[in-house]
XYZ file of C-alpha atoms in Angstrom:
583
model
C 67.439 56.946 105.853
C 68.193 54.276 108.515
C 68.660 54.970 111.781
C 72.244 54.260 112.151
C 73.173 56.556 108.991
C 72.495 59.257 110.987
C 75.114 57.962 113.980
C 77.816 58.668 111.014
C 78.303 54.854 109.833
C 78.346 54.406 105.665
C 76.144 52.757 103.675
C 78.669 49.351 103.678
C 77.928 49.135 107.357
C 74.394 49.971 106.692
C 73.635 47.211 105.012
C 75.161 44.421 107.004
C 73.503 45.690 110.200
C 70.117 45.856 108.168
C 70.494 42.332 106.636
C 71.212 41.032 109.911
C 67.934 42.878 111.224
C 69.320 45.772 113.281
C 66.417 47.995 113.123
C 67.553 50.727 115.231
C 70.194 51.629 118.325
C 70.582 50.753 121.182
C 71.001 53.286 123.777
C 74.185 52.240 124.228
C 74.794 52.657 120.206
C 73.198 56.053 119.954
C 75.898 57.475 122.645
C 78.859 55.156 121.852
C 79.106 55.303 117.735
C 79.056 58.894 117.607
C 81.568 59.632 120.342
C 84.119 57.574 119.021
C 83.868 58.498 115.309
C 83.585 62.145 115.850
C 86.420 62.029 118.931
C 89.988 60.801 119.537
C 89.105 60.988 123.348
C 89.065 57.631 125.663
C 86.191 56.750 126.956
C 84.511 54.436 129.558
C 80.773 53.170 128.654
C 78.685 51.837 131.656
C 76.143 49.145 129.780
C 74.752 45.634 131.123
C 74.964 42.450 129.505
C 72.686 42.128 126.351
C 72.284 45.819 125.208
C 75.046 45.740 122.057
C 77.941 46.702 123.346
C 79.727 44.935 120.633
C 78.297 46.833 117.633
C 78.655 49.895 119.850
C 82.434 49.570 119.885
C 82.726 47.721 116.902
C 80.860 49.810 113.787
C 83.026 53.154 114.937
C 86.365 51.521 114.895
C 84.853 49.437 111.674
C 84.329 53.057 110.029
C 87.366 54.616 110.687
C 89.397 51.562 110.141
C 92.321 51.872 107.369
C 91.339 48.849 105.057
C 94.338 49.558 103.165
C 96.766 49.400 106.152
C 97.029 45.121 106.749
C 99.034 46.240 110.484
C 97.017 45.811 113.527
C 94.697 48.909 114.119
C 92.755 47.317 116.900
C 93.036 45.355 119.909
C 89.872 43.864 121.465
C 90.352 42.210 124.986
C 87.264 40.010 126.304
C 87.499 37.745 129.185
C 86.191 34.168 128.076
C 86.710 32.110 124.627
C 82.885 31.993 124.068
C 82.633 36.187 124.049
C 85.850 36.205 122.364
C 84.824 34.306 119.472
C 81.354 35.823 119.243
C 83.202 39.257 118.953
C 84.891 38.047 116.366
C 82.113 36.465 114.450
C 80.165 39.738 115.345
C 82.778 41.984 113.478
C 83.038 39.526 110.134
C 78.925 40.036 110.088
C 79.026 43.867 110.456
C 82.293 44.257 107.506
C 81.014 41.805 104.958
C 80.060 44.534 102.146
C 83.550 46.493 103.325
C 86.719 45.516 101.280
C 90.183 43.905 102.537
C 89.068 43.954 106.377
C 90.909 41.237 108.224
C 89.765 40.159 111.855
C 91.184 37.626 113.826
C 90.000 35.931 117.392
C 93.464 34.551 119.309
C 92.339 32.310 122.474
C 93.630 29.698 124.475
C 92.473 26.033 124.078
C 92.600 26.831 120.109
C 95.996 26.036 118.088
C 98.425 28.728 118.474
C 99.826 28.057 115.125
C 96.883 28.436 113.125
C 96.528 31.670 115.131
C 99.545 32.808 114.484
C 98.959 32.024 110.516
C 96.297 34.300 110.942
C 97.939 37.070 112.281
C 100.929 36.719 109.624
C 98.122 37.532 106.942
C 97.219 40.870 108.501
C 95.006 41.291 110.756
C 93.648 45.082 111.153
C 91.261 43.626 114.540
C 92.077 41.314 116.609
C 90.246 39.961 119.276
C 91.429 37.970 121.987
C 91.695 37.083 125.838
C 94.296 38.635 127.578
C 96.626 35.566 128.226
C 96.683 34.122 124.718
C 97.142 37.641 123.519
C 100.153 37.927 126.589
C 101.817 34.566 125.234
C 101.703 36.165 121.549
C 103.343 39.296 122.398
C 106.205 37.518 124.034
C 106.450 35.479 121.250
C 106.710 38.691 119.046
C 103.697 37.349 116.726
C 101.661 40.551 118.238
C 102.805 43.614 117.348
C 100.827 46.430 119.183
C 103.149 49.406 118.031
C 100.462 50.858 115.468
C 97.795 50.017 117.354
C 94.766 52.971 117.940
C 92.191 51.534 119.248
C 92.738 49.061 122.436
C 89.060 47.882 124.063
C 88.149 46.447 127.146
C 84.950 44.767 127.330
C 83.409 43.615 129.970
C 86.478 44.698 131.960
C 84.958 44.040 135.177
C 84.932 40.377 134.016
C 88.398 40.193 133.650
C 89.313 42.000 136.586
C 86.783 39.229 138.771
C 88.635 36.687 136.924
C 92.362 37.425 137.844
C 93.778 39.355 134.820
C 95.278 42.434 136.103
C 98.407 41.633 135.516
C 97.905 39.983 131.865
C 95.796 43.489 131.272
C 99.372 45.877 132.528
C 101.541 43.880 130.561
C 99.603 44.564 127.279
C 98.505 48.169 127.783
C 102.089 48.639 128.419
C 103.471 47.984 124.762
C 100.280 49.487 123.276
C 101.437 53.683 121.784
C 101.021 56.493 124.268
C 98.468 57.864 121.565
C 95.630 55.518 121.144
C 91.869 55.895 122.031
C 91.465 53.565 124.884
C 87.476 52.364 124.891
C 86.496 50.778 128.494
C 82.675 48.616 128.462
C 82.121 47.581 131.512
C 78.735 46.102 133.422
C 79.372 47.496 136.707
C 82.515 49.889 137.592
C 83.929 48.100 141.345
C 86.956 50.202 142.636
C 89.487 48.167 140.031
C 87.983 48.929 136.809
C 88.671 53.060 138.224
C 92.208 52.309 138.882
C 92.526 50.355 134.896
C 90.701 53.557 134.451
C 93.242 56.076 136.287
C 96.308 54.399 134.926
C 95.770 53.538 131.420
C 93.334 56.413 129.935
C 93.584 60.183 129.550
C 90.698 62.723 130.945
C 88.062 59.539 129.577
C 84.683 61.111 127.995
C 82.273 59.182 130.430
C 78.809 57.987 128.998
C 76.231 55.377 130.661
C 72.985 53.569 129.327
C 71.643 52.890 132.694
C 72.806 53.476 136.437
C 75.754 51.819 137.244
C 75.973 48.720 139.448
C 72.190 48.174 139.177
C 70.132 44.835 137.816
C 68.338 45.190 134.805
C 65.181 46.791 134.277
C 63.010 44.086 133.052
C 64.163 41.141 135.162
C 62.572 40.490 138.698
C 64.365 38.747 141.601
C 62.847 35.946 143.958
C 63.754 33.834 146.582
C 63.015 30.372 147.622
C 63.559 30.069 151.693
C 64.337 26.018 151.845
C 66.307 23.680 154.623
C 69.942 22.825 153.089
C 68.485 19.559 152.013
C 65.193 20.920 150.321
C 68.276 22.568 148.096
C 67.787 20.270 144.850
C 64.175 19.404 145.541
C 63.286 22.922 145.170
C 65.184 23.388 141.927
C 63.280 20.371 140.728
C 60.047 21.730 141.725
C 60.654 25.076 140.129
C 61.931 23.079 136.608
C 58.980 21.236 136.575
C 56.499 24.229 137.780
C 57.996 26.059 134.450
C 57.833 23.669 131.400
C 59.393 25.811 129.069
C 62.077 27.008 131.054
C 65.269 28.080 129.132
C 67.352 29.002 131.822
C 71.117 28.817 133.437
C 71.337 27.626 137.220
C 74.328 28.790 138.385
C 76.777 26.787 141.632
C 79.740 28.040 142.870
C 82.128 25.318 142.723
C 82.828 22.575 139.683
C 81.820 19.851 141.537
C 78.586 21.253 142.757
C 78.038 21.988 139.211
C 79.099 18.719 138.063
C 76.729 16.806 140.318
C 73.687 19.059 140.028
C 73.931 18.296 136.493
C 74.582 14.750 136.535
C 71.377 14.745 139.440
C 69.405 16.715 136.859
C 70.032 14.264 133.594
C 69.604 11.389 135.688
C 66.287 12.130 136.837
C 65.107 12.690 133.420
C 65.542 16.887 132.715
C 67.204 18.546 129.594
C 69.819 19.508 130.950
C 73.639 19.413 130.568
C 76.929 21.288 132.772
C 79.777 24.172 131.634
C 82.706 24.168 134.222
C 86.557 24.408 134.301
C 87.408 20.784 133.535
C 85.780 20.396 129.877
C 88.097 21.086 127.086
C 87.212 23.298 124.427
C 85.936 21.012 122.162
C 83.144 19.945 125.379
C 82.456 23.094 126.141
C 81.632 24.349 121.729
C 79.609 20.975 121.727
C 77.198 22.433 125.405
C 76.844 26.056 124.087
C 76.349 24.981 120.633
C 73.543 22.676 122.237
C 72.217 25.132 124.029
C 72.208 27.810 121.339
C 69.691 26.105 119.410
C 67.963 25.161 122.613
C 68.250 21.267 122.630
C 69.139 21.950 126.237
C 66.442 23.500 128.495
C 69.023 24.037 131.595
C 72.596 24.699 131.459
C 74.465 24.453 134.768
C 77.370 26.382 135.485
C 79.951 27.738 137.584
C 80.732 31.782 137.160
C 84.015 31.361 135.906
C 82.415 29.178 132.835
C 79.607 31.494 132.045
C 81.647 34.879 131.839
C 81.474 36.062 128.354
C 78.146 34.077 127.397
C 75.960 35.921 125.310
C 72.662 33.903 124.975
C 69.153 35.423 124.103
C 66.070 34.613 125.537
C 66.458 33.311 128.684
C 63.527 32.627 130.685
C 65.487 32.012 134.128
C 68.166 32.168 136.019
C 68.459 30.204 138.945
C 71.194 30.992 141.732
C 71.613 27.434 143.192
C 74.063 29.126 145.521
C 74.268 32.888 145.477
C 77.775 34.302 144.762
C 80.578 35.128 146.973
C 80.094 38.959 145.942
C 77.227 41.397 145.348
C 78.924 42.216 141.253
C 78.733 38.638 140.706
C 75.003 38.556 141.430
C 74.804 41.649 138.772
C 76.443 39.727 135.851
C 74.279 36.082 136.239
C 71.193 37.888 136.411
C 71.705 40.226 133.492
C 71.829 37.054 131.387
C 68.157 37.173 131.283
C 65.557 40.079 130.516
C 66.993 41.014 127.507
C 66.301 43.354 124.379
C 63.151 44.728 126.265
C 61.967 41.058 127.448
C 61.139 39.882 131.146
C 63.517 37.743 132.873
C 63.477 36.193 136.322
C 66.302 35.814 138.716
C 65.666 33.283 141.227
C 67.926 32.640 144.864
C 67.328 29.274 146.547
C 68.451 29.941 150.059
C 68.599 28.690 153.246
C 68.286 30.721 156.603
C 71.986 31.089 156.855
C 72.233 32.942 153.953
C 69.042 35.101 154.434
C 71.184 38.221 155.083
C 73.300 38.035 151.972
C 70.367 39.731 149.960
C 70.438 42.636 151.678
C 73.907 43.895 150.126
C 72.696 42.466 146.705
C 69.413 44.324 146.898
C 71.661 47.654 147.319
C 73.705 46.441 144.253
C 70.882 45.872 142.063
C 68.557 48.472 143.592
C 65.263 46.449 143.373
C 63.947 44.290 146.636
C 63.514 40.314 146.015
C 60.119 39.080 146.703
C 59.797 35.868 148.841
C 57.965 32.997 146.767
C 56.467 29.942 148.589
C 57.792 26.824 146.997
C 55.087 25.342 144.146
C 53.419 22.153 146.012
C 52.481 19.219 144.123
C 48.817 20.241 142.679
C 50.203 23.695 141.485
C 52.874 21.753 139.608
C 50.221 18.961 137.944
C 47.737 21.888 137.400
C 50.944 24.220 135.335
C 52.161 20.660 133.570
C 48.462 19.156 132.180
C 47.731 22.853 130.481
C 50.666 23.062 128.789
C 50.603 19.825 127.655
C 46.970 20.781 126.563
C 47.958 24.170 124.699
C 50.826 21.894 122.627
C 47.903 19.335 121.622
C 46.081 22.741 120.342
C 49.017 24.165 118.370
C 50.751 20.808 117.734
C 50.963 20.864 113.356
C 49.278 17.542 111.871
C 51.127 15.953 109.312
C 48.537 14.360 107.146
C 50.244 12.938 104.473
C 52.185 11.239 106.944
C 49.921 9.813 109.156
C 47.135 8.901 106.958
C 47.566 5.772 105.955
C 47.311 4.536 109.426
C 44.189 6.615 110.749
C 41.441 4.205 108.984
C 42.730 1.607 111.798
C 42.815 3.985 114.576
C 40.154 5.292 114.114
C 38.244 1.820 113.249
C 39.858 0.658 117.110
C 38.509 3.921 118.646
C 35.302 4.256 117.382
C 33.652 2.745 120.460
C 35.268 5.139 122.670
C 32.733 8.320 123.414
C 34.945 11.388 122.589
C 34.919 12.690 125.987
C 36.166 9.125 127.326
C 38.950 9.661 124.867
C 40.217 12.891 125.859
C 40.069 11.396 129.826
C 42.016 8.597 128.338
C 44.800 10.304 126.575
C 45.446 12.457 128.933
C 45.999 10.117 131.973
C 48.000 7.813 129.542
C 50.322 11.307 129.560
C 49.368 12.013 132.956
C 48.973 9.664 135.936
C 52.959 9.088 136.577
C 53.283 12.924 137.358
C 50.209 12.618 139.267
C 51.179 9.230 140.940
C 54.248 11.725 141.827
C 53.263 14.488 143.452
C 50.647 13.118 145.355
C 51.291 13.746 148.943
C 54.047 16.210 148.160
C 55.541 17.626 151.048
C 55.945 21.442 151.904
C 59.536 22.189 151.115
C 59.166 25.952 152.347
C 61.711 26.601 155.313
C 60.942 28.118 158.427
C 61.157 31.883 158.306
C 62.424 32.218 161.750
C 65.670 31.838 161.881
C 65.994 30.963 165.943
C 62.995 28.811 165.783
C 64.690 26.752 163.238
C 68.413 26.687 164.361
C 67.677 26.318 167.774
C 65.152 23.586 167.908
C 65.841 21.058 170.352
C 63.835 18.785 168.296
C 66.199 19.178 165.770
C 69.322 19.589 166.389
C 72.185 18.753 168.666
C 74.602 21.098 169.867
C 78.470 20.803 170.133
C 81.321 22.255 171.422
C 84.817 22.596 169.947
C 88.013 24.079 171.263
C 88.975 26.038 168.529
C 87.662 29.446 167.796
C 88.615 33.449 165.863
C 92.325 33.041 167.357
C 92.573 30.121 165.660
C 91.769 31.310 162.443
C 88.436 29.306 162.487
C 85.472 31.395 160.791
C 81.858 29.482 159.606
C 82.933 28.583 156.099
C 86.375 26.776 157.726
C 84.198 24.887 160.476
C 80.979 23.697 157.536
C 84.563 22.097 156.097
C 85.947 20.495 158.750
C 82.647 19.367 159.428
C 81.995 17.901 155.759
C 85.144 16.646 155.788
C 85.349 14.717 158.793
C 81.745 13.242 157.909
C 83.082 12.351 154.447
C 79.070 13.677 153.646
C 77.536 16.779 152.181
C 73.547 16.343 152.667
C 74.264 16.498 156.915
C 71.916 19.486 158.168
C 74.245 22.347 159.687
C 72.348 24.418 161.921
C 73.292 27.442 164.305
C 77.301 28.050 164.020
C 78.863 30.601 167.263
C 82.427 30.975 167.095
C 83.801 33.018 169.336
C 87.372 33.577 170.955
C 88.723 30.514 171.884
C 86.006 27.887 171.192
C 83.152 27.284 169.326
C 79.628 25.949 169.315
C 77.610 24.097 166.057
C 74.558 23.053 165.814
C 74.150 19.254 163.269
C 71.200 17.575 162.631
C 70.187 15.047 165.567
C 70.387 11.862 163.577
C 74.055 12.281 163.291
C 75.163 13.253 166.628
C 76.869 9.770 167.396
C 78.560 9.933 163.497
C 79.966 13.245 164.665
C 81.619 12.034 167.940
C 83.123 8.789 165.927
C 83.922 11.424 162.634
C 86.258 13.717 164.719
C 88.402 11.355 166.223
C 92.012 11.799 166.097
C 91.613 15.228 164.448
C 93.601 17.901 164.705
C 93.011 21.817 162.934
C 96.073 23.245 162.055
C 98.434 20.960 164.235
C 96.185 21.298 167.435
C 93.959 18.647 168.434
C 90.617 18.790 168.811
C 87.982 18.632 171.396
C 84.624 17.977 170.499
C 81.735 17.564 172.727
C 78.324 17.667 173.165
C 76.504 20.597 174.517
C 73.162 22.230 175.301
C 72.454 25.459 175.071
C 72.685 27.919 177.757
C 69.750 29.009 179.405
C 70.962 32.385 181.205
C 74.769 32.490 180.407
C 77.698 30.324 180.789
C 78.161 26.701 179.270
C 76.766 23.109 180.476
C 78.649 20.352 178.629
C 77.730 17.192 178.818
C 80.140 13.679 177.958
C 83.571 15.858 176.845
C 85.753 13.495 173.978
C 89.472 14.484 173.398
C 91.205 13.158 170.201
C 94.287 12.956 169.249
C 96.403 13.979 166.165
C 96.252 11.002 163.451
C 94.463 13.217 161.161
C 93.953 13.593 157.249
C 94.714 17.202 156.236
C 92.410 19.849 156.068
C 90.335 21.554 153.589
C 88.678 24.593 154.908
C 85.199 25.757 153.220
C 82.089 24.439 152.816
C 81.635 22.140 149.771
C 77.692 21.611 149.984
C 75.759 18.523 149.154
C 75.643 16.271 146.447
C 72.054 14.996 147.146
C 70.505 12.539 144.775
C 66.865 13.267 144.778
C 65.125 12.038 141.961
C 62.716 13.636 138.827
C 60.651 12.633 136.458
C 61.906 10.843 134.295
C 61.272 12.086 130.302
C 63.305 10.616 127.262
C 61.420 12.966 125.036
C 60.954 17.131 124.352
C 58.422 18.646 125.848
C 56.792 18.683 129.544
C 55.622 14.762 129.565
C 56.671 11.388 128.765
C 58.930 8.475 130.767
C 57.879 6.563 133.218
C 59.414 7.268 136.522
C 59.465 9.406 139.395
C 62.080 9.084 142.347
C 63.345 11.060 145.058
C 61.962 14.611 147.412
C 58.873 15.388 145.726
C-alpha cells in the first residue's frame, strides 16, 4: 500500500501522485493531508519554499471535494502569476483519474474574458491572485457564497507585496463556516493578525522552525569595494561552470543592467522584472525551466511565487531591505534534500546587515575570499576535461569525415594533440586572467573608509533635522554626479550637517556636480573637509550654491558598471573569443 493511502487519499489520487513519481510525503504532507481530511478546523502550516505545500493543501481538499457540485468549493490565493498557474497545473496533474473536477487559474496580464468563460463552466477550485480575483468579485463573475475551503499560500508573500487590503475584501464575502488553510514560509507579525481576524482557534502544525533558512543550503559572503560589485559576480559565474542559479538586485534597473552587462560579456543569462509583459516573462521562465538559461536575474517582486528545482546558487547582488526577504531568495535553492548555496556580495557598509539575517535564518555566513585568476583557469580546464570524458560520440555522424582528420593528424604525437586542443579551447581564458587582480575588500572598515589615500572628505549643511539619512545623501550624491560606479566611502550625518567621504578622483566633479542645488527647497553648502584629529571641524575652500536645481530623488540607485566577460556563443564553460573588463 503506498504511502499516501495511509494519509486517507483514494486510490484516484493514488495513482496520479504515483505516475507523476511521488514516492512518499513530505513532512509537510504527512501532517497537513490528514488534518484537513479528518478536521473541519482552520489551520496555519509553517513550511519553506520547495517542501510540497501544494499537494499538501491540494490532495485533502481534492478528496473531499463534491465532484458533483459544479459551484465553487475552493478558493486558492497565491501571490504571483507564475505560482498561480503552477497551482493550477499542479491540481489538473493530481485529479486526472477523478471525474467532473473543474479547476481554474484567474490572473492578471491573462484575458479576463476567457477567464471569466472559465468560471461560467463551473469551476469547483479556483486559483488566483488576489487582485484579479478582487476585480472578479466586483464584477459578480466570483461567487464565494458556497465556498469551504479558502487558502493562503505563501501568505507572507502577499502580505510583503502589498495585498492586505485585496486579502480583507475577499475573506470578507467568503461564509462564516469555511476551513480557512494558512501556508506560510515565515510568520512576521502580519500573517498573526490575517491569522487573528480571519480564522477560528487555528490547529497549528510546522515542518521546520519558523523564520529559519533551510537546512541544506549554506550562506557566504563576498567582502568587495562597491566597484569590485559585478567583477565579483563574474568571477564567481565563471569559478562555477555549471551554475544554475538566480542573482537577485533590488531595483528593475539594477536588474535590467546586470543582465544586459551579463549577456553582453558573453554569459547565459537573461532578466525577470516589473516592466516585461506576460508574454516576456512565460518566454524567461519557460527558458529557464528547461535550463537554456544558466542565470536568471531578478528583482524580489518578480521572483515571488517561482517554484524552480535544482538550483545550484543564489546570488544576493544586493541583500534585501528586510531579514524575511533574505529567507524567501535563499530557500529557492537546497531543495528536496539537495545542497544549495546562498551567496551575499557586500561591501563594508553593509557588513552589519548580516547580523539580523543570521538571527533570521539561524545559521552564521562564512566569509569566502574572492576566486583569483589561477583558481578560476584551474576549476574551468577540468570541467572542460570531464565533458571531453563523458561527451557521447556520434559515429554514424561523424565518420565519414574522420579518414581526413585523422590522415591531417597523424603526424601529431598524441600527447602534442591533447596540449593542442586544449589551448585552442584554452589560451583566451588564460590570456584573461593573467595578472588578475585581488578583488577582496579590506576587512577593516576604518582603514578603508578613512584612508586619506583614498578618499576625500566633505561637508554639507544638511543633516537628521532635515530629514537627510545615508540612503537620501548616496542619492543626492548619484544624482548630482549623473554616475553610479563613484566610490562612496564613510557617511556621518548628524544634527544639522553632514560629512561624506567620495573617492579622490572625483573631488573636483563633486564641487562642479552640486552647484545650484538645493534639498528640499534649502540650498546647499558643500565643502571640502578633513577629518578631525581630536574634535571639532577644519574646513577647507567652503562653496555655497544656489537654488536652480533639478528635483530630487532620494535613495541610492547603485552602479551600472560595464565590466566585461568572456565572451562564449556556445553551451558549456568555453568557446568565443574575447575577454574585456575587471578581471
Amino acid at each position: 500500500m503506498s504511502l499516501f493511502n495511509e494519509l486517507g487519499l483514494s486510490q484516484e489520487i493514488v495513482n496520479a501522485l504515483t505516475d507523476l513519481g511521488y514516492e512518499k510525503p513530505t513532512p509537510i504532507q504527512k501532517q497537513s493531508i490528514p488534518q484537513i481530511i479528518n478536521s473541519n478546523s482552520d489551520l496555519k502550516a509553517f513550511a519553506q519554499t520547495g517542501t510540497g505545500k501544494t499537494a499538501a493543501f491540494s490532495l485533502p481538499i481534492l478528496e473531499k471535494l463534491d465532484n458533483e457540485n459544479k459551484t465553487t468549493q475552493a478558493i486558492i490565493l497565491s501571490p504571483t502569476r507564475e505560482l498561480a498557474i503552477q497551482i493550477g497545473k499542479n491540481i489538473e496533474d493530481f485529479s486526472k483519474y477523478m471525474k467532473r473536477v473543474n479547476v481554474v487559474t484567474v490572473y492578471g496580464g491573462a484575458n479576463i474574458d476567457e477567464q471569466i468563460r472559465g468560471l461560467k463552466k463551473g469551476a469547483q477550485i479556483v486559483v488566483g491572485t488576489p487582485g484579479r480575483t478582487v476585480d472578479l468579485i466586483k464584477r459578480k463573475q466570483l461567487k464565494l457564497k458556497d465556498i469551504k475551503w479558502v487558502v493562503l499560500d505563501e501568505a507572507d508573500e502577499m502580505l510583503n507585496m502589498g495585498f492586505k487590503d485585496d486579502l480583507d475584501q475577499i475573506l470578507e464575502v467568503t461564509p462564516k463556516e469555511k476551513q480557512t488553510l494558512l501556508f506560510s514560509a515565515t510568520f512576521p507579525k502580519e500573517v498573526d493578525a490575517i491569522a487573528r481576524n480571519y480564522m477560528h482557534k487555528p490547529v497549528e502544525i510546522s515542518a521546520g522552525k519558523k523564520n529559519v533558512g533551510a537546512d541544506k543550503v549554506s550562506h557566504e559572503y563576498y567582502l568587495v569595494s562597491e566597484k569590485n560589485r559585478y567583477p565579483t559576480l563574474k568571477r564567481l559565474a565563471d569559478v562555477n561552470p555549471d551554475i544554475y542559479g538566480i542573482v537577485f538586485c533590488r531595483t528593475r534597473r539594477e536588474a535590467k543592467n546586470v543582465a544586459a552587462n551579463l549577456i553582453e560579456d558573453g554569459y547565459n543569462a537573461d532578466a525577470l522584472h516589473g516592466d516585461l509583459s506576460q508574454a516576456q516573462r512565460d518566454i524567461v521562465m519557460e527558458k529557464f525551466r528547461a535550463k537554456h538559461l544558466q542565470i536568471l536575474v531578478a528583482t524580489d517582486v518578480a521572483a515571488r511565487g517561482l517554484d524552480v528545482d535544482d538550483l545550484t546558487h543564489v546570488i544576493n547582488y544586493k541583500l534585501p531591505d528586510q531579514a524575511e526577504n533574505y529567507t524567501h531568495r535563499s530557500g529557492r535553492t537546497g531543495r528536496a534534500g539537495k545542497k544549495g548555496i546562498s551567496i551575499a556580495i557586500i561591501n563594508n557598509r553593509e557588513k552589519n546587515a548580516l547580523k539580523p539575517i543570521e538571527n533570521k535564518i539561524g545559521k552564521k555566513f562564512i566569509h569566502q575570499q574572492v576566486p583569483g585568476g589561477k583558481e578560476i583557469c584551474e576549476k574551468q580546464l577540468f570541467t572542460l576535461i570531464e565533458k571531453i570524458k563523458d561527451v557521447e560520440v556520434n559515429e554514424e555522424q561523424i565518420s565519414p569525415y574522420l579518414d581526413s582528420i585523422y590522415d591531417q593528424l597523424k603526424d601529431i604525437e598524441p600527447n602534442e594533440l591533447i596540449k593542442r586542443f586544449v589551448s585552442i579551447e584554452f589560451n583566451q581564458f588564460l590570456s584573461y586572467y593573467e595578472d588578475a587582480e585581488d578583488l577582496n575588500g579590506d576587512d577593516s572598515r576604518e582603514r578603508r573608509r578613512s584612508s586619506d589615500e583614498n578618499f576625500t572628505r566633505f561637508y554639507i549643511n544638511i543633516g537628521k533635522m532635515d530629514g537627510l539619512n545615508p540612503a537620501k545623501l548616496m542619492g543626492l550624491i548619484n544624482e548630482n554626479l549623473k554616475k553610479r560606479d563613484v566610490e562612496i566611502g564613510q557617511i556621518e550625518i548628524l544634527k544639522s550637517f553632514s560629512f561624506f567621504e567620495i573617492d579622490k578622483a572625483y573631488a573636483d566633479k563633486v564641487i562642479e556636480a552640486f552647484e545650484h542645488s538645493e534639498f528640499d527647497g534649502r540650498s546647499l553648502i558643500v565643502e571640502i573637509t578633513k577629518k578631525p584629529k581630536g574634535g571639532g571641524r577644519r574646513s577647507g575652500k567652503k562653496r555655497s550654491f544656489g537654488s536652480d536645481r533639478r528635483s530630487n530623488k532620494s535613495g541610492y540607485k547603485g552602479k551600472s558598471s560595464t565590466g566585461g566577460g568572456y565572451k562564449s556563443k556556445r553551451k558549456g564553460a568555453f568557446g568565443g573569443n574575447k575577454r574585456s573588463g575587471k578581471r
